[in-house]
Short mmCIF file of C-alpha atoms in Angstrom, two decimals:
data_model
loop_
_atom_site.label_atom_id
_atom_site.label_comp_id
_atom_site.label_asym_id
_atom_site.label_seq_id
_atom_site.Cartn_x
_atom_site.Cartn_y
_atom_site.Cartn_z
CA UNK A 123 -1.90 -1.35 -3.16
CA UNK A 124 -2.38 -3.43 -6.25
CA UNK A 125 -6.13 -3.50 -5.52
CA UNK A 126 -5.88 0.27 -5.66
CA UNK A 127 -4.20 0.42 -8.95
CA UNK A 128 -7.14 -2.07 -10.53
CA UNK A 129 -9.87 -0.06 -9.20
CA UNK A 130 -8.70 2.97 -10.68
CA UNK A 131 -8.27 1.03 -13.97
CA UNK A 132 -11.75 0.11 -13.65
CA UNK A 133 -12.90 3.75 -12.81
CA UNK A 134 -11.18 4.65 -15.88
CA UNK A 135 -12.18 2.51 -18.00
CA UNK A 136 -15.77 2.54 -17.08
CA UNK A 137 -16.05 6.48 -17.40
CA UNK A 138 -14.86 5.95 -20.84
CA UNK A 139 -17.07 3.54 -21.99
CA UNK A 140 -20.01 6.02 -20.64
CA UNK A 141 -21.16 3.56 -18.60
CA UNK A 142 -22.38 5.24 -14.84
CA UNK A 143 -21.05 3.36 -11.96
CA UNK A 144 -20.99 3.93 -8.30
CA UNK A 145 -17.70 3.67 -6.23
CA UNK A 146 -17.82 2.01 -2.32
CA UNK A 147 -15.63 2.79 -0.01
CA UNK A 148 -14.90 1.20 4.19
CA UNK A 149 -15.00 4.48 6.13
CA UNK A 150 -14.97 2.89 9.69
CA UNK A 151 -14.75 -0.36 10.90
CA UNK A 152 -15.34 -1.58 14.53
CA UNK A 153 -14.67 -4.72 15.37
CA UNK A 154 -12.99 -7.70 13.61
CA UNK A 155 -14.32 -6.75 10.12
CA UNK A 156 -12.10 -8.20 7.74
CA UNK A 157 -11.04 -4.97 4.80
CA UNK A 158 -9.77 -1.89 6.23
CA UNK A 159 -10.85 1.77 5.67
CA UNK A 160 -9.74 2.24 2.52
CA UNK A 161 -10.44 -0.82 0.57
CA UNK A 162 -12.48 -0.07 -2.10
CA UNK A 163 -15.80 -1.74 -4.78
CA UNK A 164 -16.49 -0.40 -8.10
CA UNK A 165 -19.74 -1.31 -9.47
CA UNK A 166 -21.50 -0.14 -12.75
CA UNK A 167 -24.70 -0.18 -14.44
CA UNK A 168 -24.06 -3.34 -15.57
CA UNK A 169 -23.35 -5.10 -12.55
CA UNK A 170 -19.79 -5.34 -12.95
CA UNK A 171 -18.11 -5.56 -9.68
CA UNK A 172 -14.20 -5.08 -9.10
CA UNK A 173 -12.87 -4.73 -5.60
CA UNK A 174 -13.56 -6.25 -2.40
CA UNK A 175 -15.00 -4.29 0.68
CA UNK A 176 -15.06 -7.44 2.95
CA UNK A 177 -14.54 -10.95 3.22
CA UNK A 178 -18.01 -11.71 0.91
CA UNK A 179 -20.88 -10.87 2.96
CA UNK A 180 -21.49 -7.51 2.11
CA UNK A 181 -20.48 -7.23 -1.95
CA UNK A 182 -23.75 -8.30 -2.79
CA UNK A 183 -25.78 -5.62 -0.34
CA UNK A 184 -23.76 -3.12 -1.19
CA UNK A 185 -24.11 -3.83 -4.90
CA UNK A 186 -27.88 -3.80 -4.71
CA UNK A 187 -27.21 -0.26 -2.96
CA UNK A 188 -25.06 0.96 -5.47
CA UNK A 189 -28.11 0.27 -8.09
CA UNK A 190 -29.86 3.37 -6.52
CA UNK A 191 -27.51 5.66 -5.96
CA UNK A 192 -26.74 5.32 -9.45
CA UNK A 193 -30.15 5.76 -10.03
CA UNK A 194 -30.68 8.98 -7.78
CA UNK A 195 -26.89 9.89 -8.89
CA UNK A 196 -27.02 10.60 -4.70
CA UNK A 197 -24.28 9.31 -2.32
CA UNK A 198 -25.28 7.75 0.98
CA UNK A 199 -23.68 5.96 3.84
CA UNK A 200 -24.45 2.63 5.02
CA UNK A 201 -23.96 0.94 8.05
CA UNK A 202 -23.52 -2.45 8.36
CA UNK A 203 -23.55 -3.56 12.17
CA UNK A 204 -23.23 -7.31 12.17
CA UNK A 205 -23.59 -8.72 15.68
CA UNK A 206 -21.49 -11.04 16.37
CA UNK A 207 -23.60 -13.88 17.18
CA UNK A 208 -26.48 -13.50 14.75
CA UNK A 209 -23.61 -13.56 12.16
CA UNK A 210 -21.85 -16.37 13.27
CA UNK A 211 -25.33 -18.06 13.37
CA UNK A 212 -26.17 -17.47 9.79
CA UNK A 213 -22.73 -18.89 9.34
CA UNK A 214 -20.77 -15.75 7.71
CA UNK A 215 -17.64 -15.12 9.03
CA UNK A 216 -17.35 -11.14 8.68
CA UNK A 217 -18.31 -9.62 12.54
CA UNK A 218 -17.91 -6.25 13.13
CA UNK A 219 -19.37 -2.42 12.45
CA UNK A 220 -18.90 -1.19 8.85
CA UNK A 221 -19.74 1.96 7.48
CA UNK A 222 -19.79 2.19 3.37
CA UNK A 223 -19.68 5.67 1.75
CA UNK A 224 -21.26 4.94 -1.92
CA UNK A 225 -20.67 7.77 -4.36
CA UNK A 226 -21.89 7.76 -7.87
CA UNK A 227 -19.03 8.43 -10.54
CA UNK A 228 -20.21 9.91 -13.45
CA UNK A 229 -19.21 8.68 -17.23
CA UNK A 230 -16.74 11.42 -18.67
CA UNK A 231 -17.51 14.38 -19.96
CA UNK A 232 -16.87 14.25 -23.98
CA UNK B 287 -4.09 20.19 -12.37
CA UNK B 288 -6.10 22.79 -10.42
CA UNK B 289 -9.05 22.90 -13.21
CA UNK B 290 -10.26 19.48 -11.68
CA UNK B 291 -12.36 18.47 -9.17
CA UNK B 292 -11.11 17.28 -5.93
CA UNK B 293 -12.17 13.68 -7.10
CA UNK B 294 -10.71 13.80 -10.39
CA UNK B 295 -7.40 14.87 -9.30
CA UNK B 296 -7.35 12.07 -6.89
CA UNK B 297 -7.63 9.37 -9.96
CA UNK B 298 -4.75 11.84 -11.55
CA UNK B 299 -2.61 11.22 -8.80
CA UNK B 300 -3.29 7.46 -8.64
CA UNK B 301 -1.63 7.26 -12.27
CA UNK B 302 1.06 9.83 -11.57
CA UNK B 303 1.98 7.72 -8.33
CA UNK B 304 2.07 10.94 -6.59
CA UNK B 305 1.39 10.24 -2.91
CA UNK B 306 -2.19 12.46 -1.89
CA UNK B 307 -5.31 12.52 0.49
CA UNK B 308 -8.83 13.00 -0.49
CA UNK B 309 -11.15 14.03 2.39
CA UNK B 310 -14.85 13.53 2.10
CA UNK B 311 -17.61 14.66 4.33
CA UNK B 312 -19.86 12.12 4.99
CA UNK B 313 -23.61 12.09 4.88
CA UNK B 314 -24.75 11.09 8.23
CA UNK B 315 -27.94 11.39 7.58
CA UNK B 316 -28.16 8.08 5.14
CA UNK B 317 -29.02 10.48 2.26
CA UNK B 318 -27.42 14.01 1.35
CA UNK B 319 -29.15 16.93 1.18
CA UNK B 320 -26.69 17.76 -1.89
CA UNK B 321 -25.51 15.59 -4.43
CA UNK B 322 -21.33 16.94 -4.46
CA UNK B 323 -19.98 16.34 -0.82
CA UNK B 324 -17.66 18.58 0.08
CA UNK B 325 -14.18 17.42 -0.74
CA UNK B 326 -10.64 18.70 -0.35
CA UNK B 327 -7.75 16.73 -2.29
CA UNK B 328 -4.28 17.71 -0.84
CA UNK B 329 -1.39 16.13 -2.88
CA UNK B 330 2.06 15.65 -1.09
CA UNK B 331 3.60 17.87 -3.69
CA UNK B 332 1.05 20.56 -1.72
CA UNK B 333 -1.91 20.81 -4.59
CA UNK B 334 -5.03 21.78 -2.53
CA UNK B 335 -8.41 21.65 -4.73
CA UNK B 336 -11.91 21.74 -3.13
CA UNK B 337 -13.86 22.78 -0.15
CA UNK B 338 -15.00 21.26 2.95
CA UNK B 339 -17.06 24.34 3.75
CA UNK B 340 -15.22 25.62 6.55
CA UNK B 341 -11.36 27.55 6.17
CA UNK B 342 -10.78 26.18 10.00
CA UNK B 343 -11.39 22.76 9.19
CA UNK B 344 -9.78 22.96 5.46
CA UNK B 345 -6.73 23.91 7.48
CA UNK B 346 -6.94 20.95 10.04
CA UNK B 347 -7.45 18.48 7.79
CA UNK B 348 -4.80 19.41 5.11
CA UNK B 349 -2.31 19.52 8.02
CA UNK B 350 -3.53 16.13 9.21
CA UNK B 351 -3.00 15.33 5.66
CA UNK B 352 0.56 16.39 5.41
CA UNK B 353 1.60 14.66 8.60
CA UNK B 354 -0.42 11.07 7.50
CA UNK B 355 2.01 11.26 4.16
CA UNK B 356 5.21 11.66 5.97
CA UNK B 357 4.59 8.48 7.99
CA UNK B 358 5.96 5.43 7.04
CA UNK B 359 2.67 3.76 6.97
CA UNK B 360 -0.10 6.05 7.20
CA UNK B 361 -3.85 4.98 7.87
CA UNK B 362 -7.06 6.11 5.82
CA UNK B 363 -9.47 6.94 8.79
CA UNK B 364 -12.91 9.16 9.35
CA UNK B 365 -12.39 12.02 11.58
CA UNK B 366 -14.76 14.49 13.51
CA UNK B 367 -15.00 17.90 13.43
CA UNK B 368 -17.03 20.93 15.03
CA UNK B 369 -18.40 23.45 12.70
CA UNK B 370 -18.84 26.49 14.58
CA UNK B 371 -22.13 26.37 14.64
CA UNK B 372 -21.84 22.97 16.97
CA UNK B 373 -22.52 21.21 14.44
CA UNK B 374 -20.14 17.52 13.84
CA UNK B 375 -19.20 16.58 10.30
CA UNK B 376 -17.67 13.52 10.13
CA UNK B 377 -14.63 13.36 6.97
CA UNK B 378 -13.44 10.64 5.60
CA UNK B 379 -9.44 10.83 5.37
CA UNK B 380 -8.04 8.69 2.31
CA UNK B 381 -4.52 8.20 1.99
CA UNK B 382 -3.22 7.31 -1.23
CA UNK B 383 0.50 5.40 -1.16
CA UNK B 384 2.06 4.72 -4.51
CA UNK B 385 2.97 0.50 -4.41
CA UNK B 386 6.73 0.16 -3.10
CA UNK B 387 9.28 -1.31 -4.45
CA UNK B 388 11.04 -4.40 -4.04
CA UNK B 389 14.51 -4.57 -5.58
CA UNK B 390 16.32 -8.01 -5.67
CA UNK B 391 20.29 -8.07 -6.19
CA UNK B 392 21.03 -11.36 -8.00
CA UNK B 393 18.91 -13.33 -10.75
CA UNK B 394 19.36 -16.67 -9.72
CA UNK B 395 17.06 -19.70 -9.40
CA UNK B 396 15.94 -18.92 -5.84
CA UNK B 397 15.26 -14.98 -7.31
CA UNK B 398 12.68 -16.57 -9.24
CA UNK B 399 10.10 -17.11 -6.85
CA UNK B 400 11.08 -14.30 -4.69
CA UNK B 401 10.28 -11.76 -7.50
CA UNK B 402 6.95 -13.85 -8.58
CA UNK B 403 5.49 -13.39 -5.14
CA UNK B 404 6.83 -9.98 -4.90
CA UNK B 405 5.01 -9.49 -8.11
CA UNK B 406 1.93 -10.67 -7.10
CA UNK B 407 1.35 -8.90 -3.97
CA UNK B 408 1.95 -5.25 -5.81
CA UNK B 409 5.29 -4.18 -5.49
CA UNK B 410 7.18 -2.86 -8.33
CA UNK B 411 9.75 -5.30 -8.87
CA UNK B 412 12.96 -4.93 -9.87
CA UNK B 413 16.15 -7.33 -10.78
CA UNK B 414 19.77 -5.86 -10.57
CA UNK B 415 22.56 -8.21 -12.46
CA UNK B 416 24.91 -8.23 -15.27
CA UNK B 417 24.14 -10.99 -16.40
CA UNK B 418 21.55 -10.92 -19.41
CA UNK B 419 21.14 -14.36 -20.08
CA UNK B 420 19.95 -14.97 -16.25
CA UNK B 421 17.98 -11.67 -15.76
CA UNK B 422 15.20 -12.02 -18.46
CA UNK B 423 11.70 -11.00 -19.16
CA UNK B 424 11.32 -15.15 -19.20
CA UNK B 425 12.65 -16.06 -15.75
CA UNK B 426 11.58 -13.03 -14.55
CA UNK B 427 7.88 -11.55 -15.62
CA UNK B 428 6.31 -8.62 -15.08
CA UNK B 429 9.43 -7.56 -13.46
CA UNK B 430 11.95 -4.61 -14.29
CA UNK B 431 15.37 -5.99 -15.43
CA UNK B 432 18.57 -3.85 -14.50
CA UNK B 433 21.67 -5.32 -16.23
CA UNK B 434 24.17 -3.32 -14.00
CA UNK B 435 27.66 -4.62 -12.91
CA UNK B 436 28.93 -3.43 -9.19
CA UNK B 437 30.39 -0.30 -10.78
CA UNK B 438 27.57 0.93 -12.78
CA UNK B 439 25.17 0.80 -9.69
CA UNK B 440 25.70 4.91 -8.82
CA UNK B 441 24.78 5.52 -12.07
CA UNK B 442 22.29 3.00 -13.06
CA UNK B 443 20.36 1.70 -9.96
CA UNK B 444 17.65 4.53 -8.27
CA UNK B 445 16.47 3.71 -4.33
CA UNK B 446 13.58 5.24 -2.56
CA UNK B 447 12.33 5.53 0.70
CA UNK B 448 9.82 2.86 -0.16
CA UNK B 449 12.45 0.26 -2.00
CA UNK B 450 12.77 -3.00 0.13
CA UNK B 451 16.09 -4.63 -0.90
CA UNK B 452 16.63 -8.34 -1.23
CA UNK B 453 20.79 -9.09 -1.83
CA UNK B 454 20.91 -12.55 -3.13
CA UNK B 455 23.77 -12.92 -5.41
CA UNK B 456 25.52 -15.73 -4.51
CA UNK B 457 28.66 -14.50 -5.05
CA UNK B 458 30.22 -12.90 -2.16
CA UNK B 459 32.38 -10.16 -3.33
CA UNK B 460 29.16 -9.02 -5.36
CA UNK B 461 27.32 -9.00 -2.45
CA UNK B 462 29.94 -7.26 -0.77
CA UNK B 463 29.80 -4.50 -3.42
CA UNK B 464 26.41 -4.43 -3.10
CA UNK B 465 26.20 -3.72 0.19
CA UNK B 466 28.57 -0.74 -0.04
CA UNK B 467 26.36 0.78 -2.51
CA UNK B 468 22.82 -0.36 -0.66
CA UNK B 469 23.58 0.56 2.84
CA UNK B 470 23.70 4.09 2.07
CA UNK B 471 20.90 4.23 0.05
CA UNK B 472 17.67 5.77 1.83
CA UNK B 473 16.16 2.33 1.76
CA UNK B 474 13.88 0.99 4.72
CA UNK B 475 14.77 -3.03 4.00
CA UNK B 476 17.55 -4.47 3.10
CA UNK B 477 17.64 -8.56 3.76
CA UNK B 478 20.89 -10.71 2.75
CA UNK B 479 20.79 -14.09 2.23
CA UNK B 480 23.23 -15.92 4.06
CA UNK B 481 24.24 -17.05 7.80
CA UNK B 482 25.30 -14.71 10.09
CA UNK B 483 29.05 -15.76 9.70
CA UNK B 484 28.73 -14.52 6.18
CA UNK B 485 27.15 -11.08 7.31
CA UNK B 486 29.67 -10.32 10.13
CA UNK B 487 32.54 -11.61 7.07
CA UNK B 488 31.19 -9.42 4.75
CA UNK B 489 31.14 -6.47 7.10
CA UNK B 490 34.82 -7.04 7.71
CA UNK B 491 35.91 -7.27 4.60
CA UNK B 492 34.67 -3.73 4.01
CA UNK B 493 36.14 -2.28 7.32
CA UNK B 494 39.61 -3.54 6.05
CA UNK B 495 38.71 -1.45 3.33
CA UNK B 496 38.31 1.58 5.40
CA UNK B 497 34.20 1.38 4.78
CA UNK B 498 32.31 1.81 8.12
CA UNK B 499 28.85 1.75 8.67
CA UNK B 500 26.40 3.58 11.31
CA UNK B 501 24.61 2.38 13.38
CA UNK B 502 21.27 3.66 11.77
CA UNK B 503 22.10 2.02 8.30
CA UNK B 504 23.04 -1.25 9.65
CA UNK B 505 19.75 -1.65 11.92
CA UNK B 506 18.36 -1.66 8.11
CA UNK B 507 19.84 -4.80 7.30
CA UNK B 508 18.55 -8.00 7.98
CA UNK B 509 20.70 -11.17 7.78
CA UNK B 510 19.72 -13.88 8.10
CA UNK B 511 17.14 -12.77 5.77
CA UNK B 512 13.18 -13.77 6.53
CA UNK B 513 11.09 -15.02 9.26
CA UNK B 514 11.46 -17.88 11.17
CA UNK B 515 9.11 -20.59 9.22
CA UNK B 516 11.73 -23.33 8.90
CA UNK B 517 11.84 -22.76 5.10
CA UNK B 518 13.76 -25.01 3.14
CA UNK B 519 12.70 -25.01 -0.57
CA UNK B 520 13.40 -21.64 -3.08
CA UNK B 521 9.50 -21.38 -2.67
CA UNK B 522 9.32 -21.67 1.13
CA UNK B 523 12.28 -19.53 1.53
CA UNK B 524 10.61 -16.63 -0.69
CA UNK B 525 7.65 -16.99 1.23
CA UNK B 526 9.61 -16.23 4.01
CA UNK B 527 11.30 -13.32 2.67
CA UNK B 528 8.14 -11.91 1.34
CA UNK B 529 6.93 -12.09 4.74
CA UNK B 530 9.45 -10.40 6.30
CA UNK B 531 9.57 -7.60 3.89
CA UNK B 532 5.66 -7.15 4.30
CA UNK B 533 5.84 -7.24 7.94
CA UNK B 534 8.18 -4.80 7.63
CA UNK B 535 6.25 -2.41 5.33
CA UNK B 536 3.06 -2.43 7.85
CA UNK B 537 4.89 -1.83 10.80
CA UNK B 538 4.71 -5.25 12.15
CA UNK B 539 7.17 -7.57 13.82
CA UNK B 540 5.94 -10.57 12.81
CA UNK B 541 5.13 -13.98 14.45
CA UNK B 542 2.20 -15.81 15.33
CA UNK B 543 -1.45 -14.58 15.58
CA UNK B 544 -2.46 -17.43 17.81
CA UNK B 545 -3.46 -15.84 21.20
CA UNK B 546 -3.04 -12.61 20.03
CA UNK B 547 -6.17 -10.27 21.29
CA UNK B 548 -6.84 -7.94 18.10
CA UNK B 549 -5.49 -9.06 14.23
CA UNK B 550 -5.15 -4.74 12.83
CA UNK B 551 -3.83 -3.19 16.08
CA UNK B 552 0.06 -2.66 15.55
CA UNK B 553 2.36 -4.38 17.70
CA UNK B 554 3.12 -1.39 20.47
CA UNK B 555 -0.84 -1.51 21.08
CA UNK B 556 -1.35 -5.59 20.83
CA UNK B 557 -2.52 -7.51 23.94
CA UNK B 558 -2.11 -10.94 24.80
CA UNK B 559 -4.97 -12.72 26.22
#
């Protein structure tokens, strides 16, 4: 709830500025993933990252992700299926299927 | 309103607190053939912008809309649907809630920390009580401060559906006004602080004084207040009260985890080991 409010602040914000940004989103989870569907990353141009769309291990992916579609201004979907053994042996502690929806937002129209 | 895009009016309602869904169809296909998905935003005060390129399934989806933002706690989820060429799209449902509200009677010490937590995990927070030199911006941040005596409250004090009441004046007569007022407010919380000798005293009190209660409004209120943590300290008794309330808000009973088979399912579908 609060999250939501400061991601919206941020989309705000960074649509002002003029800087481009792409917006993540949890569509489906399976599995013990730890965010919901819902929770919500912001990331822009600059790398500036507000929001969390999991427990740490998948920010960073999805930020690299979030380069190109702001690049190719193109949304895609990404699955992240983390097995729950390989995970646990590469010592992260987020098992479970994601799927990520990142959309890029656009700077607003002046 | 209906000159924005579906998107657009979703941040709109974020700031206007209005309660809304935004559907998305989802590229399956890692990348999208084109670069606006089709979207339909469906506010709760019934504003419908956008398309998602198919009447049957704008239909389906605002209705599923409408019901989600009736419930209590409603769950963004994706959703799939048959075009009628056989073809599945798969939408992404996204409910937007406004933050709730926690309102605490009484600006005592021990409101201090309850309204600091409160703060901090996103409620709007309010403090009800007359007295100005107790309910201040200092004691209390970020909070809303309501002088109000007993008598002003039908005037003064405004409850929602999503306004979790926490009656801790200390002062039993107040609290016995309170309660008068509070009980028949539309309110889905409302914790006392206090034994359960004081609750059932209270209650009496206000019989003798020809005020009854149904049996709907008093399942609302919970006395003794909190979950059972063994809190002792202002801080460990907040704790527990903020627990409580949240528990309350998601549709949870509370309780350990430990041996429980699945940490999101809600407690009709949970499974022990």
């Amino acid at each position: 709830m609060y999250e939501n409010e400061l991601i919206i602040e941020a989309i705000d914000r960074t649509r002002k500025s003029g800087r481009k940004s792409a917006l993540a989103t949890v569509v489906s989870v399976g599995g013990s993933a730890y965010r919901r569907e819902g929770a919500k990353m912001l990331v822009d141009e600059e790398d500036n990252m507000i929001g969390m769309i999991s427990g740490g291990c998948l920010e960073s992916d999805v930020a690299e992700v979030a380069k190109s579609v702001i690049k190719s201004g193109t949304p895609i979907l990404k699955t992240y299926d983390l097995d729950e053994d390989l995970v646990w042996g590469l010592g992260l502690g987020c098992p479970g299927t994601v799927k990520i929806y990142i959309e890029p937002v656009e700077p607003e129209a002046i | 309103m209906l000159e924005l895009s579906p998107f657009e009016a979703w941040l709109r309602s974020f700031k206007e607190e209005e309660e809304c869904v935004l559907a998305t169809i989802l590229p399956i296909n890692q990348i999208q053939t084109e670069k606006e998905p089709g979207r339909l935003f469906i506010s709760k005060g019934n504003i419908i912008i956008g398309d998602l390129g198919d009447d049957e399934i704008n239909l389906r989806v605002k209705e599923i809309a409408l019901r989600k933002l009736n419930e209590t706690n409603p769950k963004s989820e994706t959703r799939t649907f048959t075009l009628p060429g056989g073809i599945e799209i798969h939408v992404f449902i996204d409910v937007y809630i406004p933050p709730s509200e926690l309102m605490i009677f009484g600006a005592g010490h021990d409101a201090m920390p309850v309204a600091k937590y409160a703060v901090s995990l996103g409620f709007k927070t309010t403090v009800v009580d007359q007295r100005e030199f107790y309910n201040s911006e200092e004691r209390f941040p970020s909070t809303n401060r309501l002088i109000a005596k007993t008598s002003e409250f039908q005037e003064k004090v405004k409850i929602g559906q999503r306004t979790y009441i926490v009656v801790m004046n200390h002062h039993i007569e107040r609290d016995q006004e309170t309660l008068k007022f509070v009980l028949r407010s539309p309110s889905p919380y409302i914790g006392v602080l206090g034994p359960r000798s004081r609750r059932v005293r209270m209650l009496k009190a206000l019989e003798e004084d020809g005020i009854y209660f149904e049996k709907e409004e008093l399942e609302r209120m919970y006395s003794p207040i909190g979950l059972d943590i063994g809190a002792v300290s202002p801080e460990e008794i907040a704790l527990s009260i903020l627990a409580e309330v949240v528990a309350k808000k998601n549709g949870y009973t509370g309780g350990f985890l430990q041996d429980s088979k699945y940490i999101h399912k809600s407690p009709e579908t949970k499974e022990l080991v």
